[in-house]
mmCIF file of C-alpha atoms and ligand atoms in Angstrom:
data_model
loop_
_atom_site.group_PDB
_atom_site.id
_atom_site.type_symbol
_atom_site.label_atom_id
_atom_site.label_comp_id
_atom_site.label_asym_id
_atom_site.label_seq_id
_atom_site.Cartn_x
_atom_site.Cartn_y
_atom_site.Cartn_z
ATOM 1 C CA ILE I 1 2.380 -6.255 -40.410
ATOM 2 C CA ALA I 2 3.836 -2.852 -39.565
ATOM 3 C CA ALA I 3 5.585 -4.415 -36.580
ATOM 4 C CA VAL I 4 7.127 -7.144 -38.728
ATOM 5 C CA LEU I 5 8.283 -4.708 -41.420
ATOM 6 C CA GLY I 6 9.738 -2.412 -38.746
ATOM 7 C CA ASP I 7 7.960 0.645 -40.114
ATOM 8 C CA GLY I 8 5.055 1.027 -37.666
ATOM 9 C CA PRO I 9 4.316 4.442 -36.131
ATOM 10 C CA LEU I 10 5.434 3.132 -32.721
ATOM 11 C CA ASN I 11 8.603 1.479 -33.965
ATOM 12 C CA GLY I 12 11.474 1.934 -31.513
ATOM 13 C CA ARG I 13 9.096 3.001 -28.717
ATOM 14 C CA HIS I 14 8.713 1.234 -25.384
ATOM 15 C CA LEU I 15 5.133 1.098 -24.135
ATOM 16 C CA LEU I 16 4.131 -0.038 -20.690
ATOM 17 C CA VAL I 17 0.635 -1.458 -20.107
ATOM 18 C CA THR I 18 -0.872 -2.772 -16.875
ATOM 19 C CA ALA I 19 -3.919 -5.026 -17.100
ATOM 20 C CA GLY I 20 -6.242 -7.283 -15.170
ATOM 21 C CA PRO I 21 -7.187 -7.288 -11.513
ATOM 22 C CA THR I 22 -4.814 -7.654 -8.599
ATOM 23 C CA HIS I 23 -5.305 -10.289 -5.929
ATOM 24 C CA GLU I 24 -4.706 -9.340 -2.326
ATOM 25 C CA PRO I 25 -4.126 -12.410 -0.147
ATOM 26 C CA ILE I 26 -5.960 -12.737 3.163
ATOM 27 C CA ASP I 27 -4.427 -16.085 4.087
ATOM 28 C CA PRO I 28 -2.869 -18.932 2.019
ATOM 29 C CA VAL I 29 -6.243 -19.927 0.527
ATOM 30 C CA ARG I 30 -8.227 -16.673 0.244
ATOM 31 C CA TYR I 31 -7.885 -13.320 -1.492
ATOM 32 C CA ILE I 32 -9.656 -10.047 -2.286
ATOM 33 C CA ALA I 33 -10.211 -9.504 -6.026
ATOM 34 C CA ASN I 34 -12.413 -7.651 -8.506
ATOM 35 C CA ARG I 35 -14.277 -8.351 -11.752
ATOM 36 C CA SER I 36 -11.611 -7.152 -14.217
ATOM 37 C CA SER I 37 -11.061 -9.740 -16.990
ATOM 38 C CA GLY I 38 -7.978 -8.040 -18.448
ATOM 39 C CA LYS I 39 -9.546 -8.041 -21.942
ATOM 40 C CA GLN I 40 -9.288 -4.283 -22.606
ATOM 41 C CA GLY I 41 -5.680 -4.077 -21.404
ATOM 42 C CA TYR I 42 -4.609 -7.148 -23.393
ATOM 43 C CA ALA I 43 -6.353 -5.813 -26.502
ATOM 44 C CA LEU I 44 -4.517 -2.502 -26.078
ATOM 45 C CA ALA I 45 -1.134 -4.221 -25.581
ATOM 46 C CA GLY I 46 -1.737 -6.178 -28.800
ATOM 47 C CA ALA I 47 -2.823 -3.068 -30.724
ATOM 48 C CA LEU I 48 0.286 -1.145 -29.601
ATOM 49 C CA ALA I 49 2.552 -4.052 -30.602
ATOM 50 C CA ALA I 50 0.821 -4.177 -33.989
ATOM 51 C CA LEU I 51 1.866 -0.541 -34.486
ATOM 52 C CA GLY I 52 5.486 -1.545 -33.915
ATOM 53 C CA ALA I 53 5.941 -0.766 -30.201
ATOM 54 C CA ARG I 54 8.005 -2.855 -27.816
ATOM 55 C CA VAL I 55 5.317 -3.596 -25.247
ATOM 56 C CA THR I 56 5.792 -4.650 -21.622
ATOM 57 C CA LEU I 57 2.469 -5.945 -20.295
ATOM 58 C CA ILE I 58 2.333 -6.153 -16.510
ATOM 59 C CA SER I 59 -0.565 -8.417 -15.792
ATOM 60 C CA GLY I 60 -2.569 -9.426 -12.781
ATOM 61 C CA PRO I 61 -4.100 -12.931 -12.706
ATOM 62 C CA VAL I 62 -6.217 -13.407 -15.865
ATOM 63 C CA ALA I 63 -7.211 -16.251 -18.178
ATOM 64 C CA LEU I 64 -5.961 -14.729 -21.444
ATOM 65 C CA ALA I 65 -3.287 -15.555 -24.013
ATOM 66 C CA THR I 66 -0.398 -13.112 -24.373
ATOM 67 C CA PRO I 67 -0.883 -11.057 -27.582
ATOM 68 C CA PRO I 68 1.759 -11.619 -30.294
ATOM 69 C CA GLY I 69 4.905 -9.541 -29.875
ATOM 70 C CA VAL I 70 4.162 -8.590 -26.259
ATOM 71 C CA ALA I 71 6.506 -9.239 -23.301
ATOM 72 C CA ARG I 72 4.369 -10.210 -20.321
ATOM 73 C CA VAL I 73 5.265 -9.939 -16.633
ATOM 74 C CA ASP I 74 2.854 -11.753 -14.294
ATOM 75 C CA VAL I 75 2.116 -10.334 -10.856
ATOM 76 C CA GLU I 76 -0.463 -10.995 -8.183
ATOM 77 C CA THR I 77 -0.693 -8.068 -5.775
ATOM 78 C CA ALA I 78 -0.796 -4.275 -6.183
ATOM 79 C CA ARG I 79 2.601 -4.005 -4.500
ATOM 80 C CA GLN I 80 4.100 -6.495 -6.954
ATOM 81 C CA MET I 81 2.516 -4.563 -9.842
ATOM 82 C CA ALA I 82 4.045 -1.315 -8.527
ATOM 83 C CA ASP I 83 7.487 -2.979 -8.310
ATOM 84 C CA ALA I 84 7.156 -4.445 -11.842
ATOM 85 C CA VAL I 85 6.233 -1.021 -13.277
ATOM 86 C CA GLU I 86 9.277 0.497 -11.566
ATOM 87 C CA ALA I 87 11.521 -2.265 -12.954
ATOM 88 C CA ALA I 88 10.180 -1.800 -16.500
ATOM 89 C CA LEU I 89 11.124 1.901 -16.715
ATOM 90 C CA PRO I 90 12.091 3.843 -18.758
ATOM 91 C CA ALA I 91 9.163 3.878 -21.162
ATOM 92 C CA ASP I 92 7.923 6.363 -23.761
ATOM 93 C CA ALA I 93 4.331 5.945 -22.635
ATOM 94 C CA ALA I 94 2.459 4.043 -19.939
ATOM 95 C CA VAL I 95 -1.191 3.028 -19.952
ATOM 96 C CA MET I 96 -2.554 1.784 -16.656
ATOM 97 C CA VAL I 97 -5.572 -0.310 -17.552
ATOM 98 C CA ALA I 98 -5.333 -2.569 -14.509
ATOM 99 C CA ALA I 99 -8.091 -2.570 -11.907
ATOM 100 C CA VAL I 100 -5.680 -2.314 -8.994
ATOM 101 C CA ALA I 101 -7.151 -3.335 -5.646
ATOM 102 C CA ASP I 102 -7.391 -0.196 -3.519
ATOM 103 C CA TRP I 103 -6.857 -2.089 -0.298
ATOM 104 C CA GLY I 104 -4.967 -5.149 0.830
ATOM 105 C CA VAL I 105 -4.644 -6.885 4.177
ATOM 106 C CA GLU I 106 -1.647 -8.064 6.147
ATOM 107 C CA PRO I 107 -1.964 -11.763 5.258
ATOM 108 C CA THR I 108 -1.588 -14.445 7.879
ATOM 109 C CA GLY I 109 0.697 -17.405 7.169
ATOM 110 C CA GLN I 110 -1.904 -19.928 8.230
ATOM 111 C CA LYS I 111 -5.470 -20.497 7.067
ATOM 112 C CA ILE I 112 -7.881 -18.546 9.236
ATOM 113 C CA LYS I 113 -10.249 -20.966 10.979
ATOM 114 C CA LYS I 114 -13.891 -20.396 11.818
ATOM 115 C CA GLY I 115 -13.797 -19.738 15.523
ATOM 116 C CA GLU I 116 -16.069 -19.127 18.430
ATOM 117 C CA GLY I 117 -15.263 -15.416 18.247
ATOM 118 C CA GLY I 118 -17.286 -14.827 15.067
ATOM 119 C CA PRO I 119 -15.991 -13.589 11.696
ATOM 120 C CA PRO I 120 -12.398 -12.277 11.574
ATOM 121 C CA GLN I 121 -11.840 -8.530 11.433
ATOM 122 C CA LEU I 122 -9.762 -7.801 8.317
ATOM 123 C CA ALA I 123 -7.553 -4.750 8.821
ATOM 124 C CA LEU I 124 -7.441 -3.142 5.356
ATOM 125 C CA ARG I 125 -4.496 -0.959 4.387
ATOM 126 C CA GLU I 126 -4.328 1.254 1.327
ATOM 127 C CA ASN I 127 -2.238 -0.003 -1.583
ATOM 128 C CA PRO I 128 0.314 2.190 -3.400
ATOM 129 C CA ASP I 129 -1.239 4.262 -6.210
ATOM 130 C CA ILE I 130 0.803 3.104 -9.190
ATOM 131 C CA LEU I 131 -0.567 5.676 -11.639
ATOM 132 C CA ALA I 132 -0.133 8.669 -9.304
ATOM 133 C CA THR I 133 3.392 7.538 -8.415
ATOM 134 C CA LEU I 134 4.364 7.158 -12.067
ATOM 135 C CA SER I 135 2.925 10.574 -12.961
ATOM 136 C CA ARG I 136 5.300 12.212 -10.472
ATOM 137 C CA HIS I 137 8.243 9.880 -11.091
ATOM 138 C CA ALA I 138 11.747 11.130 -11.977
ATOM 139 C CA LYS I 139 11.572 8.726 -14.948
ATOM 140 C CA ARG I 140 8.025 9.763 -15.876
ATOM 141 C CA PRO I 141 7.107 8.576 -19.401
ATOM 142 C CA ALA I 142 6.267 11.395 -21.846
ATOM 143 C CA LEU I 143 2.679 10.165 -21.904
ATOM 144 C CA VAL I 144 0.924 8.715 -18.855
ATOM 145 C CA VAL I 145 -2.603 7.401 -19.346
ATOM 146 C CA GLY I 146 -5.021 6.172 -16.703
ATOM 147 C CA PHE I 147 -8.310 4.343 -16.969
ATOM 148 C CA ALA I 148 -11.311 5.113 -14.814
ATOM 149 C CA ALA I 149 -14.129 2.656 -14.390
ATOM 150 C CA GLU I 150 -17.188 4.542 -13.197
ATOM 151 C CA THR I 151 -20.823 3.647 -12.716
ATOM 152 C CA ASN I 152 -22.150 7.235 -12.584
ATOM 153 C CA ASP I 153 -21.134 10.847 -13.382
ATOM 154 C CA VAL I 154 -18.471 9.313 -15.636
ATOM 155 C CA ILE I 155 -16.981 12.506 -17.119
ATOM 156 C CA ALA I 156 -16.981 14.504 -13.872
ATOM 157 C CA HIS I 157 -15.280 11.684 -11.980
ATOM 158 C CA ALA I 158 -12.723 11.296 -14.783
ATOM 159 C CA GLN I 159 -11.904 15.010 -14.736
ATOM 160 C CA ALA I 160 -11.362 14.893 -10.993
ATOM 161 C CA LYS I 161 -9.155 11.800 -11.423
ATOM 162 C CA LEU I 162 -7.057 13.498 -14.134
ATOM 163 C CA ALA I 163 -6.114 16.228 -11.662
ATOM 164 C CA LYS I 164 -5.685 13.921 -8.680
ATOM 165 C CA LYS I 165 -3.450 11.424 -10.500
ATOM 166 C CA GLY I 166 -1.373 13.965 -12.439
ATOM 167 C CA CYS I 167 -1.625 11.963 -15.683
ATOM 168 C CA ASP I 168 -2.079 13.328 -19.224
ATOM 169 C CA LEU I 169 -5.215 11.435 -20.185
ATOM 170 C CA ILE I 170 -7.956 9.481 -18.482
ATOM 171 C CA VAL I 171 -9.824 6.870 -20.481
ATOM 172 C CA ALA I 172 -13.183 6.844 -18.741
ATOM 173 C CA ASN I 173 -15.402 3.842 -19.163
ATOM 174 C CA ASP I 174 -18.944 3.453 -18.032
ATOM 175 C CA VAL I 175 -19.102 0.115 -16.225
ATOM 176 C CA SER I 176 -22.732 0.394 -15.185
ATOM 177 C CA GLY I 177 -23.537 -2.290 -17.836
ATOM 178 C CA ASP I 178 -21.641 -5.555 -18.379
ATOM 179 C CA VAL I 179 -18.328 -3.928 -19.415
ATOM 180 C CA MET I 180 -16.331 -5.710 -16.724
ATOM 181 C CA GLY I 181 -15.765 -9.166 -18.187
ATOM 182 C CA GLY I 182 -17.784 -8.266 -21.307
ATOM 183 C CA GLU I 183 -16.620 -7.976 -24.917
ATOM 184 C CA ARG I 184 -17.603 -4.377 -25.690
ATOM 185 C CA ASN I 185 -16.711 -0.978 -24.315
ATOM 186 C CA LEU I 186 -17.639 2.701 -24.561
ATOM 187 C CA VAL I 187 -14.904 5.111 -23.520
ATOM 188 C CA HIS I 188 -14.419 8.864 -23.280
ATOM 189 C CA LEU I 189 -10.948 10.379 -23.577
ATOM 190 C CA VAL I 190 -10.673 13.072 -20.904
ATOM 191 C CA SER I 191 -7.657 15.410 -20.977
ATOM 192 C CA ALA I 192 -6.788 19.072 -20.466
ATOM 193 C CA ALA I 193 -7.794 19.524 -24.132
ATOM 194 C CA GLY I 194 -11.383 18.389 -23.451
ATOM 195 C CA VAL I 195 -13.487 15.291 -23.865
ATOM 196 C CA GLU I 196 -13.614 13.009 -26.916
ATOM 197 C CA SER I 197 -15.918 9.996 -26.984
ATOM 198 C CA LEU I 198 -14.847 6.970 -29.047
ATOM 199 C CA PRO I 199 -17.548 4.936 -30.802
ATOM 200 C CA GLU I 200 -19.002 2.120 -28.703
ATOM 201 C CA GLY I 201 -17.704 -1.213 -29.959
ATOM 202 C CA PRO I 202 -15.739 -4.411 -29.359
ATOM 203 C CA LYS I 203 -12.779 -4.000 -26.984
ATOM 204 C CA ASP I 204 -10.411 -4.741 -29.909
ATOM 205 C CA ASP I 205 -11.793 -1.769 -31.866
ATOM 206 C CA VAL I 206 -11.569 0.512 -28.833
ATOM 207 C CA ALA I 207 -7.964 -0.688 -28.366
ATOM 208 C CA ARG I 208 -7.019 0.080 -31.978
ATOM 209 C CA ALA I 209 -8.532 3.581 -31.782
ATOM 210 C CA LEU I 210 -6.724 4.270 -28.525
ATOM 211 C CA ALA I 211 -3.405 2.907 -29.856
ATOM 212 C CA ALA I 212 -3.721 5.241 -32.858
ATOM 213 C CA ARG I 213 -4.271 8.235 -30.515
ATOM 214 C CA ILE I 214 -1.215 7.253 -28.478
ATOM 215 C CA ALA I 215 0.921 6.937 -31.634
ATOM 216 C CA GLU I 216 -0.320 10.359 -32.746
ATOM 217 C CA PHE I 217 0.623 11.888 -29.390
ATOM 218 C CA LEU I 218 4.129 10.380 -29.390
ATOM 219 C CA LYS I 219 4.757 11.599 -32.945
ATOM 220 C CA ASN I 220 4.350 15.207 -31.813
HETATM 221 N N1 LIG E 1 -4.586 2.845 -10.153
HETATM 222 C C1 LIG E 1 -3.292 2.539 -9.806
HETATM 223 N N2 LIG E 1 -3.006 2.139 -8.529
HETATM 224 C C2 LIG E 1 -3.975 2.052 -7.601
HETATM 225 C C3 LIG E 1 -5.313 2.354 -7.948
HETATM 226 C C4 LIG E 1 -5.586 2.749 -9.234
HETATM 227 O O1 LIG E 1 -2.400 2.631 -10.668
HETATM 228 N N3 LIG E 1 -3.662 1.665 -6.380
HETATM 229 C C5 LIG E 1 -4.855 3.299 -11.531
HETATM 230 C C6 LIG E 1 -5.716 2.372 -12.360
HETATM 231 O O2 LIG E 1 -4.923 1.447 -13.067
HETATM 232 C C7 LIG E 1 -6.407 3.344 -13.292
HETATM 233 C C8 LIG E 1 -6.517 4.621 -12.488
HETATM 234 O O3 LIG E 1 -5.550 4.506 -11.436
HETATM 235 O O4 LIG E 1 -5.615 3.637 -14.425
HETATM 236 C C9 LIG E 1 -7.835 4.908 -11.886
HETATM 237 O O5 LIG E 1 -8.225 3.848 -11.064
HETATM 238 P P1 LIG E 1 -9.521 4.019 -10.179
HETATM 239 O O6 LIG E 1 -9.732 2.794 -9.387
HETATM 240 O O7 LIG E 1 -10.617 4.480 -11.077
HETATM 241 O O8 LIG E 1 -9.064 5.255 -9.258
HETATM 242 P P2 LIG E 1 -8.999 5.421 -7.703
HETATM 243 O O9 LIG E 1 -8.094 6.581 -7.462
HETATM 244 O O10 LIG E 1 -8.624 4.145 -7.041
HETATM 245 O O11 LIG E 1 -10.452 5.879 -7.304
HETATM 246 P P3 LIG E 1 -11.794 5.057 -6.901
HETATM 247 O O12 LIG E 1 -12.104 5.492 -5.535
HETATM 248 O O13 LIG E 1 -12.828 5.520 -7.920
HETATM 249 O O14 LIG E 1 -11.517 3.575 -7.030
HETATM 250 CA CA1 LIG E 2 -9.779 2.184 -7.273
#
């Protein structure tokens, strides 16, 4: 409603959100992927739009409807996601929820056949780090937020990631349960100011709480 009336706390702001997995092709019929459903990122994009933001959602391959009021850019690979983020700048804030594949392969143009020589050796190469690049970008948004999916030592890993990536906030989620693909989430907000845990709940509730924090930050 705030978005429609033009009086939301994020009115006039441009927010960038990445979501979903990336797919890294091996050959024309195969790819490397991960278990990200895109649900948390899509919920966040919708919650930010509901607060009045102009939202650009850069999305890997997912089976989700675009939230109302959100402009969606579809990509497949990490490199394409990096290019789409670059093209979407400037932004007031960026939230990188996507589970970007850490490694891709140099794809072959033809389907790899089962041969006498045994399984193919895939030469993995590291993908660009979109969040780290954005954090040090000449057009860096005022607020850069990363997500960290961890199965253990969640807070310690998030604190290390905050420093390594150069972002303002890491939203750490414990994915040791069925978070990836599931409907609920438990996140900890890790920043230079300390650690704040949001109540465990549906991904929509987590998204609304996070959107409110982001609006609060941009107000100041
Ligand atoms: N990220 C990114 N580009 C990459 C990898 C990650 O932008 N190539 C972003 C994710 O969108 C997320 C944050 O970085 O916001 C943390 O991702 P994560 O996979 O937890 O971090 P990594 O540095 O890849 O560390 P790990 O070894 O734990 O996977
Ligand atoms: Ca990673």
